[in-house]
Amino acid sequence: MRGIVMIYTGDGKGKTTAAIGVIMRMLCIGKRVAMVQFLKGSMMSAECALPKKYKKFILARAGSGFFTHEHERDEQTRLAEEGLAAARRMMKDADLLVLDEVNTAVKLKLLRFRDLLSLLKTRGKTHVICTGRNAPRRLMDAGDIVTEMKCIRHHFSKGGKAVRGIDY
């Protein structure tokens, strides 16, 4: 059976959270999981604790966070490309590969869409999840499961702060 490609996109909260739900399901049935986080920077989100708790989970980070200055683009591009290369290597031994914020990395032109599509075409039996806003139409067309998260209300709009365990 060929691996399933899942796309989680949209402006609402829950894309990475949905991916983590699938990660937990896979780990609970003894499957091997790899995750590459693009553009997440050094912030220690809760999922960073997973490799210590689950030996079959590998996490790599590719990027030093969202950038605001154009002069940072070359470095962010290099880091994103290294992340995609790491994903290609990790995919060989994983039952599930999660590419967190890869949609955003493509939208920002840190990664070429064709390179992402090439990785998806070589997935074999590995299931792949791509998260992030603004998934390209062609990526959604390549997905077996495509979910768009829509923001109806978020506590940030009323000045709420990020809550560890809920927002990161």
Tab-separated table of N, CA and C in Angstrom:
chain	number	residue	atom	x	y	z
A	1	MET	N	0.829	-1.185	0.000
A	1	MET	CA	0.000	0.000	0.000
A	1	MET	C	0.874	1.250	0.000
A	2	ARG	N	0.561	2.177	-0.860
A	2	ARG	CA	1.289	3.437	-0.936
A	2	ARG	C	0.903	4.312	0.254
A	3	GLY	N	1.881	5.052	0.776
A	3	GLY	CA	1.622	5.934	1.908
A	3	GLY	C	0.624	7.025	1.556
A	4	ILE	N	-0.140	7.441	2.537
A	4	ILE	CA	-1.147	8.490	2.374
A	4	ILE	C	-0.485	9.848	2.582
A	5	VAL	N	-0.831	10.824	1.734
A	5	VAL	CA	-0.361	12.203	1.882
A	5	VAL	C	-1.497	13.023	2.480
A	6	MET	N	-1.215	13.639	3.631
A	6	MET	CA	-2.203	14.474	4.326
A	6	MET	C	-1.722	15.915	4.322
A	7	ILE	N	-2.618	16.834	3.999
A	7	ILE	CA	-2.308	18.258	3.968
A	7	ILE	C	-3.198	18.946	4.994
A	8	TYR	N	-2.577	19.648	5.944
A	8	TYR	CA	-3.320	20.458	6.918
A	8	TYR	C	-2.940	21.908	6.668
A	9	THR	N	-3.908	22.722	6.236
A	9	THR	CA	-3.629	24.101	5.864
A	9	THR	C	-4.735	25.005	6.399
A	10	GLY	N	-4.673	26.276	6.075
A	10	GLY	CA	-5.694	27.234	6.486
A	10	GLY	C	-5.186	28.219	7.519
A	11	ASP	N	-6.035	29.206	7.829
A	11	ASP	CA	-5.634	30.266	8.757
A	11	ASP	C	-5.994	29.956	10.208
A	12	GLY	N	-6.624	28.832	10.445
A	12	GLY	CA	-7.038	28.483	11.803
A	12	GLY	C	-5.995	27.696	12.564
A	13	LYS	N	-6.158	27.689	13.875
A	13	LYS	CA	-5.274	26.921	14.750
A	13	LYS	C	-5.556	25.431	14.575
A	14	GLY	N	-4.522	24.624	14.723
A	14	GLY	CA	-4.743	23.195	14.764
A	14	GLY	C	-4.000	22.362	13.744
A	15	LYS	N	-3.233	22.982	12.870
A	15	LYS	CA	-2.536	22.215	11.832
A	15	LYS	C	-1.460	21.309	12.441
A	16	THR	N	-0.568	21.907	13.209
A	16	THR	CA	0.466	21.107	13.875
A	16	THR	C	-0.166	20.199	14.921
A	17	THR	N	-1.171	20.696	15.614
A	17	THR	CA	-1.852	19.899	16.636
A	17	THR	C	-2.475	18.647	16.027
A	18	ALA	N	-3.095	18.784	14.859
A	18	ALA	CA	-3.669	17.614	14.179
A	18	ALA	C	-2.570	16.624	13.813
A	19	ALA	N	-1.443	17.145	13.331
A	19	ALA	CA	-0.321	16.268	12.982
A	19	ALA	C	0.187	15.527	14.215
A	20	ILE	N	0.255	16.216	15.345
A	20	ILE	CA	0.723	15.576	16.577
A	20	ILE	C	-0.248	14.482	17.018
A	21	GLY	N	-1.520	14.678	16.781
A	21	GLY	CA	-2.490	13.622	17.081
A	21	GLY	C	-2.205	12.356	16.289
A	22	VAL	N	-1.883	12.511	15.006
A	22	VAL	CA	-1.542	11.345	14.174
A	22	VAL	C	-0.218	10.746	14.647
A	23	ILE	N	0.741	11.617	14.990
A	23	ILE	CA	2.019	11.130	15.523
A	23	ILE	C	1.774	10.228	16.731
A	24	MET	N	0.959	10.683	17.658
A	24	MET	CA	0.700	9.907	18.877
A	24	MET	C	0.029	8.575	18.549
A	25	ARG	N	-0.908	8.597	17.636
A	25	ARG	CA	-1.547	7.331	17.235
A	25	ARG	C	-0.519	6.352	16.688
A	26	MET	N	0.353	6.847	15.822
A	26	MET	CA	1.359	5.973	15.215
A	26	MET	C	2.331	5.438	16.272
A	27	LEU	N	2.789	6.310	17.168
A	27	LEU	CA	3.706	5.863	18.218
A	27	LEU	C	3.051	4.838	19.132
A	28	CYS	N	1.778	5.030	19.426
A	28	CYS	CA	1.066	4.110	20.325
A	28	CYS	C	0.885	2.716	19.731
A	29	ILE	N	0.979	2.595	18.415
A	29	ILE	CA	0.893	1.259	17.810
A	29	ILE	C	2.272	0.757	17.365
A	30	GLY	N	3.329	1.428	17.877
A	30	GLY	CA	4.685	0.949	17.656
A	30	GLY	C	5.324	1.357	16.346
A	31	LYS	N	4.769	2.339	15.663
A	31	LYS	CA	5.318	2.779	14.379
A	31	LYS	C	6.435	3.801	14.591
A	32	ARG	N	7.280	3.942	13.568
A	32	ARG	CA	8.395	4.890	13.602
A	32	ARG	C	7.951	6.202	12.962
A	33	VAL	N	8.261	7.309	13.629
A	33	VAL	CA	7.811	8.622	13.180
A	33	VAL	C	8.991	9.584	13.124
A	34	ALA	N	9.040	10.366	12.057
A	34	ALA	CA	10.034	11.430	11.912
A	34	ALA	C	9.299	12.739	11.645
A	35	MET	N	9.811	13.818	12.221
A	35	MET	CA	9.201	15.130	12.028
A	35	MET	C	10.298	16.148	11.767
A	36	VAL	N	10.107	16.939	10.715
A	36	VAL	CA	10.990	18.072	10.447
A	36	VAL	C	10.148	19.324	10.605
A	37	GLN	N	10.603	20.226	11.463
A	37	GLN	CA	9.897	21.482	11.677
A	37	GLN	C	10.642	22.598	10.961
A	38	PHE	N	9.959	23.226	10.015
A	38	PHE	CA	10.502	24.355	9.280
A	38	PHE	C	10.046	25.641	9.965
A	39	LEU	N	10.934	26.617	10.056
A	39	LEU	CA	10.587	27.963	10.532
A	39	LEU	C	10.129	28.029	11.980
A	40	LYS	N	10.411	27.043	12.787
A	40	LYS	CA	9.946	27.062	14.178
A	40	LYS	C	10.960	27.707	15.117
A	41	GLY	N	12.203	27.823	14.692
A	41	GLY	CA	13.194	28.485	15.526
A	41	GLY	C	13.568	27.689	16.751
A	42	SER	N	14.029	28.411	17.767
A	42	SER	CA	14.535	27.750	18.969
A	42	SER	C	13.482	27.614	20.064
A	43	MET	N	12.279	28.123	19.830
A	43	MET	CA	11.229	28.013	20.842
A	43	MET	C	10.978	26.532	21.143
A	44	MET	N	10.994	26.192	22.405
A	44	MET	CA	10.814	24.802	22.807
A	44	MET	C	9.325	24.490	22.946
A	45	SER	N	8.739	24.026	21.883
A	45	SER	CA	7.336	23.627	21.924
A	45	SER	C	7.234	22.271	22.620
A	46	ALA	N	6.036	21.937	23.047
A	46	ALA	CA	5.831	20.707	23.825
A	46	ALA	C	6.290	19.461	23.071
A	47	GLU	N	6.140	19.455	21.743
A	47	GLU	CA	6.516	18.259	20.987
A	47	GLU	C	8.019	17.982	21.020
A	48	CYS	N	8.812	18.971	21.433
A	48	CYS	CA	10.259	18.750	21.548
A	48	CYS	C	10.597	17.711	22.617
A	49	ALA	N	9.666	17.436	23.520
A	49	ALA	CA	9.891	16.422	24.563
A	49	ALA	C	9.639	15.006	24.054
A	50	LEU	N	8.991	14.864	22.910
A	50	LEU	CA	8.624	13.531	22.423
A	50	LEU	C	9.810	12.594	22.187
A	51	PRO	N	10.936	13.066	21.615
A	51	PRO	CA	12.042	12.120	21.396
A	51	PRO	C	12.570	11.487	22.683
A	52	LYS	N	12.472	12.197	23.805
A	52	LYS	CA	12.934	11.636	25.083
A	52	LYS	C	11.983	10.555	25.584
A	53	LYS	N	10.720	10.685	25.259
A	53	LYS	CA	9.701	9.759	25.757
A	53	LYS	C	9.435	8.591	24.809
A	54	TYR	N	9.693	8.806	23.522
A	54	TYR	CA	9.403	7.784	22.508
A	54	TYR	C	10.648	7.547	21.660
A	55	LYS	N	11.227	6.388	21.803
A	55	LYS	CA	12.462	6.055	21.080
A	55	LYS	C	12.244	5.965	19.573
A	56	LYS	N	11.003	5.759	19.153
A	56	LYS	CA	10.718	5.636	17.719
A	56	LYS	C	10.320	6.970	17.094
A	57	PHE	N	10.626	8.074	17.780
A	57	PHE	CA	10.308	9.410	17.268
A	57	PHE	C	11.591	10.206	17.096
A	58	ILE	N	11.759	10.761	15.903
A	58	ILE	CA	12.924	11.597	15.599
A	58	ILE	C	12.410	12.978	15.217
A	59	LEU	N	13.023	14.025	15.773
A	59	LEU	CA	12.641	15.404	15.484
A	59	LEU	C	13.853	16.175	15.000
A	60	ALA	N	13.690	16.882	13.893
A	60	ALA	CA	14.735	17.773	13.383
A	60	ALA	C	14.116	19.146	13.165
A	61	ARG	N	14.912	20.166	13.362
A	61	ARG	CA	14.435	21.535	13.145
A	61	ARG	C	15.243	22.155	12.019
A	62	ALA	N	14.542	22.864	11.150
A	62	ALA	CA	15.163	23.455	9.965
A	62	ALA	C	14.726	24.910	9.852
A	63	GLY	N	15.515	25.785	10.388
A	63	GLY	CA	15.189	27.210	10.337
A	63	GLY	C	15.273	27.816	11.711
A	64	SER	N	15.506	29.109	11.725
A	64	SER	CA	15.676	29.797	13.005
A	64	SER	C	14.479	30.679	13.322
A	65	GLY	N	13.325	30.289	12.874
A	65	GLY	CA	12.108	31.049	13.160
A	65	GLY	C	11.689	31.883	11.971
A	66	PHE	N	10.515	32.488	12.083
A	66	PHE	CA	10.033	33.349	11.010
A	66	PHE	C	10.939	34.561	10.926
A	67	PHE	N	11.294	34.952	9.722
A	67	PHE	CA	12.235	36.049	9.563
A	67	PHE	C	11.511	37.299	9.081
A	68	THR	N	12.048	38.439	9.477
A	68	THR	CA	11.413	39.716	9.133
A	68	THR	C	12.257	40.551	8.192
A	69	HIS	N	13.518	40.216	8.046
A	69	HIS	CA	14.405	40.996	7.187
A	69	HIS	C	14.829	40.163	5.981
A	70	GLU	N	14.792	40.793	4.836
A	70	GLU	CA	15.115	40.097	3.592
A	70	GLU	C	16.544	39.548	3.606
A	71	HIS	N	17.457	40.211	4.318
A	71	HIS	CA	18.846	39.736	4.343
A	71	HIS	C	18.982	38.377	5.040
A	72	GLU	N	17.961	37.948	5.744
A	72	GLU	CA	17.982	36.634	6.402
A	72	GLU	C	17.547	35.507	5.465
A	73	ARG	N	17.040	35.863	4.297
A	73	ARG	CA	16.462	34.878	3.374
A	73	ARG	C	17.462	33.793	2.966
A	74	ASP	N	18.682	34.171	2.620
A	74	ASP	CA	19.660	33.175	2.158
A	74	ASP	C	19.914	32.107	3.224
A	75	GLU	N	20.075	32.548	4.463
A	75	GLU	CA	20.313	31.601	5.559
A	75	GLU	C	19.087	30.722	5.790
A	76	GLN	N	17.907	31.313	5.775
A	76	GLN	CA	16.675	30.539	5.969
A	76	GLN	C	16.468	29.545	4.824
A	77	THR	N	16.809	29.950	3.606
A	77	THR	CA	16.699	29.051	2.450
A	77	THR	C	17.638	27.861	2.621
A	78	ARG	N	18.866	28.143	3.026
A	78	ARG	CA	19.841	27.064	3.239
A	78	ARG	C	19.336	26.094	4.310
A	79	LEU	N	18.835	26.626	5.405
A	79	LEU	CA	18.335	25.775	6.488
A	79	LEU	C	17.120	24.956	6.046
A	80	ALA	N	16.231	25.568	5.280
A	80	ALA	CA	15.049	24.844	4.791
A	80	ALA	C	15.459	23.725	3.842
A	81	GLU	N	16.413	24.009	2.955
A	81	GLU	CA	16.886	22.973	2.028
A	81	GLU	C	17.550	21.826	2.783
A	82	GLU	N	18.313	22.157	3.824
A	82	GLU	CA	18.914	21.110	4.660
A	82	GLU	C	17.823	20.284	5.347
A	83	GLY	N	16.756	20.948	5.766
A	83	GLY	CA	15.641	20.245	6.398
A	83	GLY	C	14.963	19.278	5.451
A	84	LEU	N	14.785	19.695	4.203
A	84	LEU	CA	14.152	18.809	3.226
A	84	LEU	C	15.065	17.623	2.906
A	85	ALA	N	16.375	17.879	2.844
A	85	ALA	CA	17.326	16.778	2.626
A	85	ALA	C	17.286	15.802	3.809
A	86	ALA	N	17.197	16.332	5.024
A	86	ALA	CA	17.086	15.470	6.210
A	86	ALA	C	15.795	14.663	6.156
A	87	ALA	N	14.714	15.294	5.726
A	87	ALA	CA	13.424	14.595	5.619
A	87	ALA	C	13.529	13.431	4.643
A	88	ARG	N	14.211	13.647	3.545
A	88	ARG	CA	14.379	12.585	2.544
A	88	ARG	C	15.115	11.390	3.159
A	89	ARG	N	16.149	11.671	3.962
A	89	ARG	CA	16.897	10.585	4.619
A	89	ARG	C	16.040	9.902	5.685
A	90	MET	N	15.350	10.694	6.488
A	90	MET	CA	14.542	10.160	7.587
A	90	MET	C	13.372	9.327	7.077
A	91	MET	N	12.856	9.689	5.915
A	91	MET	CA	11.687	9.017	5.356
A	91	MET	C	11.960	7.533	5.090
A	92	LYS	N	13.200	7.203	4.810
A	92	LYS	CA	13.551	5.815	4.488
A	92	LYS	C	13.257	4.854	5.637
A	93	ASP	N	13.339	5.351	6.870
A	93	ASP	CA	13.146	4.492	8.042
A	93	ASP	C	11.880	4.818	8.823
A	94	ALA	N	11.024	5.672	8.281
A	94	ALA	CA	9.836	6.112	9.025
A	94	ALA	C	8.558	5.534	8.426
A	95	ASP	N	7.604	5.270	9.303
A	95	ASP	CA	6.261	4.904	8.854
A	95	ASP	C	5.432	6.159	8.596
A	96	LEU	N	5.774	7.242	9.308
A	96	LEU	CA	5.118	8.538	9.148
A	96	LEU	C	6.181	9.618	9.153
A	97	LEU	N	6.102	10.526	8.191
A	97	LEU	CA	6.977	11.697	8.118
A	97	LEU	C	6.096	12.932	8.182
A	98	VAL	N	6.379	13.820	9.139
A	98	VAL	CA	5.636	15.070	9.269
A	98	VAL	C	6.553	16.216	8.867
A	99	LEU	N	6.084	17.018	7.914
A	99	LEU	CA	6.808	18.202	7.448
A	99	LEU	C	6.046	19.422	7.956
A	100	ASP	N	6.379	19.839	9.168
A	100	ASP	CA	5.646	20.895	9.853
A	100	ASP	C	6.058	22.264	9.308
A	101	GLU	N	5.081	23.047	8.884
A	101	GLU	CA	5.261	24.379	8.286
A	101	GLU	C	5.948	24.333	6.921
A	102	VAL	N	5.954	23.183	6.275
A	102	VAL	CA	6.565	23.107	4.946
A	102	VAL	C	5.764	23.924	3.932
A	103	ASN	N	4.431	24.001	4.112
A	103	ASN	CA	3.618	24.805	3.193
A	103	ASN	C	4.065	26.260	3.228
A	104	THR	N	4.352	26.754	4.420
A	104	THR	CA	4.795	28.135	4.581
A	104	THR	C	6.176	28.323	3.970
A	105	ALA	N	7.058	27.360	4.152
A	105	ALA	CA	8.399	27.449	3.566
A	105	ALA	C	8.325	27.516	2.044
A	106	VAL	N	7.393	26.776	1.449
A	106	VAL	CA	7.203	26.837	-0.012
A	106	VAL	C	6.617	28.191	-0.400
A	107	LYS	N	5.621	28.656	0.329
A	107	LYS	CA	4.981	29.945	0.037
A	107	LYS	C	5.999	31.084	0.083
A	108	LEU	N	6.919	31.032	1.044
A	108	LEU	CA	7.948	32.068	1.184
A	108	LEU	C	9.109	31.873	0.214
A	109	LYS	N	9.018	30.831	-0.608
A	109	LYS	CA	10.050	30.502	-1.598
A	109	LYS	C	11.401	30.146	-0.958
A	110	LEU	N	11.332	29.573	0.229
A	110	LEU	CA	12.535	29.032	0.859
A	110	LEU	C	12.818	27.637	0.322
A	111	LEU	N	11.775	26.972	-0.134
A	111	LEU	CA	11.876	25.662	-0.781
A	111	LEU	C	11.171	25.732	-2.118
A	112	ARG	N	11.685	24.984	-3.066
A	112	ARG	CA	10.999	24.901	-4.361
A	112	ARG	C	9.906	23.843	-4.268
A	113	PHE	N	8.758	24.179	-4.800
A	113	PHE	CA	7.631	23.252	-4.777
A	113	PHE	C	8.009	21.932	-5.432
A	114	ARG	N	8.732	21.987	-6.528
A	114	ARG	CA	9.081	20.751	-7.244
A	114	ARG	C	9.942	19.825	-6.381
A	115	ASP	N	10.761	20.395	-5.485
A	115	ASP	CA	11.573	19.557	-4.595
A	115	ASP	C	10.692	18.847	-3.563
A	116	LEU	N	9.685	19.560	-3.059
A	116	LEU	CA	8.739	18.937	-2.133
A	116	LEU	C	7.947	17.846	-2.847
A	117	LEU	N	7.476	18.141	-4.041
A	117	LEU	CA	6.704	17.163	-4.806
A	117	LEU	C	7.547	15.926	-5.120
A	118	SER	N	8.820	16.125	-5.423
A	118	SER	CA	9.726	15.004	-5.685
A	118	SER	C	9.832	14.101	-4.456
A	119	LEU	N	9.943	14.703	-3.278
A	119	LEU	CA	9.998	13.913	-2.047
A	119	LEU	C	8.715	13.110	-1.884
A	120	LEU	N	7.574	13.736	-2.115
A	120	LEU	CA	6.291	13.035	-1.965
A	120	LEU	C	6.172	11.866	-2.937
A	121	LYS	N	6.695	12.029	-4.127
A	121	LYS	CA	6.602	10.968	-5.136
A	121	LYS	C	7.453	9.756	-4.777
A	122	THR	N	8.470	9.960	-3.944
A	122	THR	CA	9.362	8.848	-3.578
A	122	THR	C	9.033	8.283	-2.197
A	123	ARG	N	7.857	8.581	-1.658
A	123	ARG	CA	7.517	8.202	-0.280
A	123	ARG	C	7.325	6.708	-0.082
A	124	GLY	N	7.029	5.967	-1.126
A	124	GLY	CA	6.782	4.537	-0.964
A	124	GLY	C	5.626	4.286	-0.012
A	125	LYS	N	5.866	3.479	1.031
A	125	LYS	CA	4.817	3.146	2.005
A	125	LYS	C	4.717	4.157	3.148
A	126	THR	N	5.617	5.131	3.164
A	126	THR	CA	5.624	6.119	4.245
A	126	THR	C	4.478	7.107	4.080
A	127	HIS	N	3.720	7.303	5.149
A	127	HIS	CA	2.671	8.323	5.166
A	127	HIS	C	3.345	9.671	5.417
A	128	VAL	N	2.832	10.735	4.792
A	128	VAL	CA	3.437	12.062	4.925
A	128	VAL	C	2.360	13.081	5.260
A	129	ILE	N	2.664	13.931	6.237
A	129	ILE	CA	1.796	15.059	6.584
A	129	ILE	C	2.550	16.346	6.292
A	130	CYS	N	1.908	17.262	5.573
A	130	CYS	CA	2.444	18.598	5.310
A	130	CYS	C	1.543	19.610	6.008
A	131	THR	N	2.125	20.467	6.859
A	131	THR	CA	1.325	21.467	7.554
A	131	THR	C	1.768	22.868	7.169
A	132	GLY	N	0.913	23.824	7.490
A	132	GLY	CA	1.226	25.239	7.295
A	132	GLY	C	0.160	25.939	6.476
A	133	ARG	N	0.067	27.231	6.673
A	133	ARG	CA	-0.877	28.043	5.903
A	133	ARG	C	-0.494	28.044	4.431
A	134	ASN	N	-1.434	28.441	3.625
A	134	ASN	CA	-1.189	28.706	2.198
A	134	ASN	C	-0.613	27.523	1.430
A	135	ALA	N	-1.144	26.345	1.644
A	135	ALA	CA	-0.682	25.194	0.852
A	135	ALA	C	-0.943	25.492	-0.620
A	136	PRO	N	0.048	25.278	-1.477
A	136	PRO	CA	-0.175	25.509	-2.906
A	136	PRO	C	-1.276	24.589	-3.440
A	137	ARG	N	-2.048	25.073	-4.375
A	137	ARG	CA	-3.139	24.290	-4.976
A	137	ARG	C	-2.618	22.953	-5.488
A	138	ARG	N	-1.449	22.955	-6.134
A	138	ARG	CA	-0.907	21.711	-6.688
A	138	ARG	C	-0.550	20.717	-5.584
A	139	LEU	N	-0.153	21.216	-4.415
A	139	LEU	CA	0.110	20.316	-3.290
A	139	LEU	C	-1.202	19.718	-2.797
A	140	MET	N	-2.229	20.546	-2.689
A	140	MET	CA	-3.532	20.026	-2.259
A	140	MET	C	-4.057	19.002	-3.263
A	141	ASP	N	-3.808	19.232	-4.542
A	141	ASP	CA	-4.220	18.270	-5.565
A	141	ASP	C	-3.500	16.932	-5.396
A	142	ALA	N	-2.271	16.968	-4.867
A	142	ALA	CA	-1.480	15.745	-4.671
A	142	ALA	C	-1.839	15.025	-3.370
A	143	GLY	N	-2.601	15.681	-2.507
A	143	GLY	CA	-2.942	15.097	-1.212
A	143	GLY	C	-4.070	14.085	-1.299
A	144	ASP	N	-4.001	13.076	-0.443
A	144	ASP	CA	-5.084	12.096	-0.322
A	144	ASP	C	-6.128	12.571	0.685
A	145	ILE	N	-5.663	13.283	1.698
A	145	ILE	CA	-6.533	13.895	2.704
A	145	ILE	C	-6.111	15.354	2.790
A	146	VAL	N	-7.032	16.266	2.569
A	146	VAL	CA	-6.732	17.700	2.635
A	146	VAL	C	-7.736	18.337	3.588
A	147	THR	N	-7.213	18.975	4.628
A	147	THR	CA	-8.065	19.629	5.618
A	147	THR	C	-7.658	21.086	5.734
A	148	GLU	N	-8.654	21.971	5.664
A	148	GLU	CA	-8.402	23.396	5.835
A	148	GLU	C	-8.964	23.835	7.185
A	149	MET	N	-8.075	24.307	8.054
A	149	MET	CA	-8.496	24.830	9.347
A	149	MET	C	-8.925	26.282	9.144
A	150	LYS	N	-10.105	26.621	9.620
A	150	LYS	CA	-10.631	27.979	9.464
A	150	LYS	C	-10.751	28.622	10.842
A	151	CYS	N	-10.172	29.805	10.984
A	151	CYS	CA	-10.249	30.510	12.261
A	151	CYS	C	-11.602	31.206	12.382
A	152	ILE	N	-12.336	30.844	13.387
A	152	ILE	CA	-13.595	31.521	13.703
A	152	ILE	C	-13.351	32.483	14.869
A	153	ARG	N	-12.602	32.030	15.846
A	153	ARG	CA	-12.243	32.874	16.985
A	153	ARG	C	-10.954	32.323	17.572
A	154	HIS	N	-10.097	33.223	18.033
A	154	HIS	CA	-8.862	32.812	18.701
A	154	HIS	C	-8.590	33.808	19.815
A	155	HIS	N	-8.143	33.320	20.934
A	155	HIS	CA	-7.918	34.205	22.079
A	155	HIS	C	-6.835	35.244	21.830
A	156	PHE	N	-5.980	35.060	20.829
A	156	PHE	CA	-4.977	36.067	20.482
A	156	PHE	C	-5.640	37.384	20.070
A	157	SER	N	-6.787	37.304	19.391
A	157	SER	CA	-7.448	38.517	18.889
A	157	SER	C	-7.930	39.422	20.023
A	158	LYS	N	-8.040	38.880	21.225
A	158	LYS	CA	-8.432	39.681	22.390
A	158	LYS	C	-7.237	39.930	23.306
A	159	GLY	N	-6.051	39.769	22.750
A	159	GLY	CA	-4.848	40.037	23.523
A	159	GLY	C	-4.340	38.864	24.334
A	160	GLY	N	-4.926	37.693	24.154
A	160	GLY	CA	-4.478	36.509	24.881
A	160	GLY	C	-3.060	36.117	24.502
A	161	LYS	N	-2.354	35.541	25.431
A	161	LYS	CA	-0.983	35.099	25.188
A	161	LYS	C	-0.964	33.602	24.887
A	162	ALA	N	0.094	33.181	24.209
A	162	ALA	CA	0.254	31.766	23.886
A	162	ALA	C	0.354	30.943	25.169
A	163	VAL	N	-0.359	29.842	25.204
A	163	VAL	CA	-0.396	28.965	26.371
A	163	VAL	C	0.359	27.676	26.031
A	164	ARG	N	1.388	27.385	26.823
A	164	ARG	CA	2.171	26.163	26.600
A	164	ARG	C	1.259	24.948	26.760
A	165	GLY	N	1.362	24.039	25.822
A	165	GLY	CA	0.519	22.844	25.831
A	165	GLY	C	-0.734	23.008	24.986
A	166	ILE	N	-1.136	24.242	24.733
A	166	ILE	CA	-2.282	24.501	23.858
A	166	ILE	C	-1.813	25.138	22.554
A	167	ASP	N	-1.028	26.191	22.657
A	167	ASP	CA	-0.581	26.917	21.467
A	167	ASP	C	0.808	26.504	20.998
A	168	TYR	N	1.581	25.886	21.861
A	168	TYR	CA	2.920	25.432	21.471
A	168	TYR	C	3.370	24.324	22.392
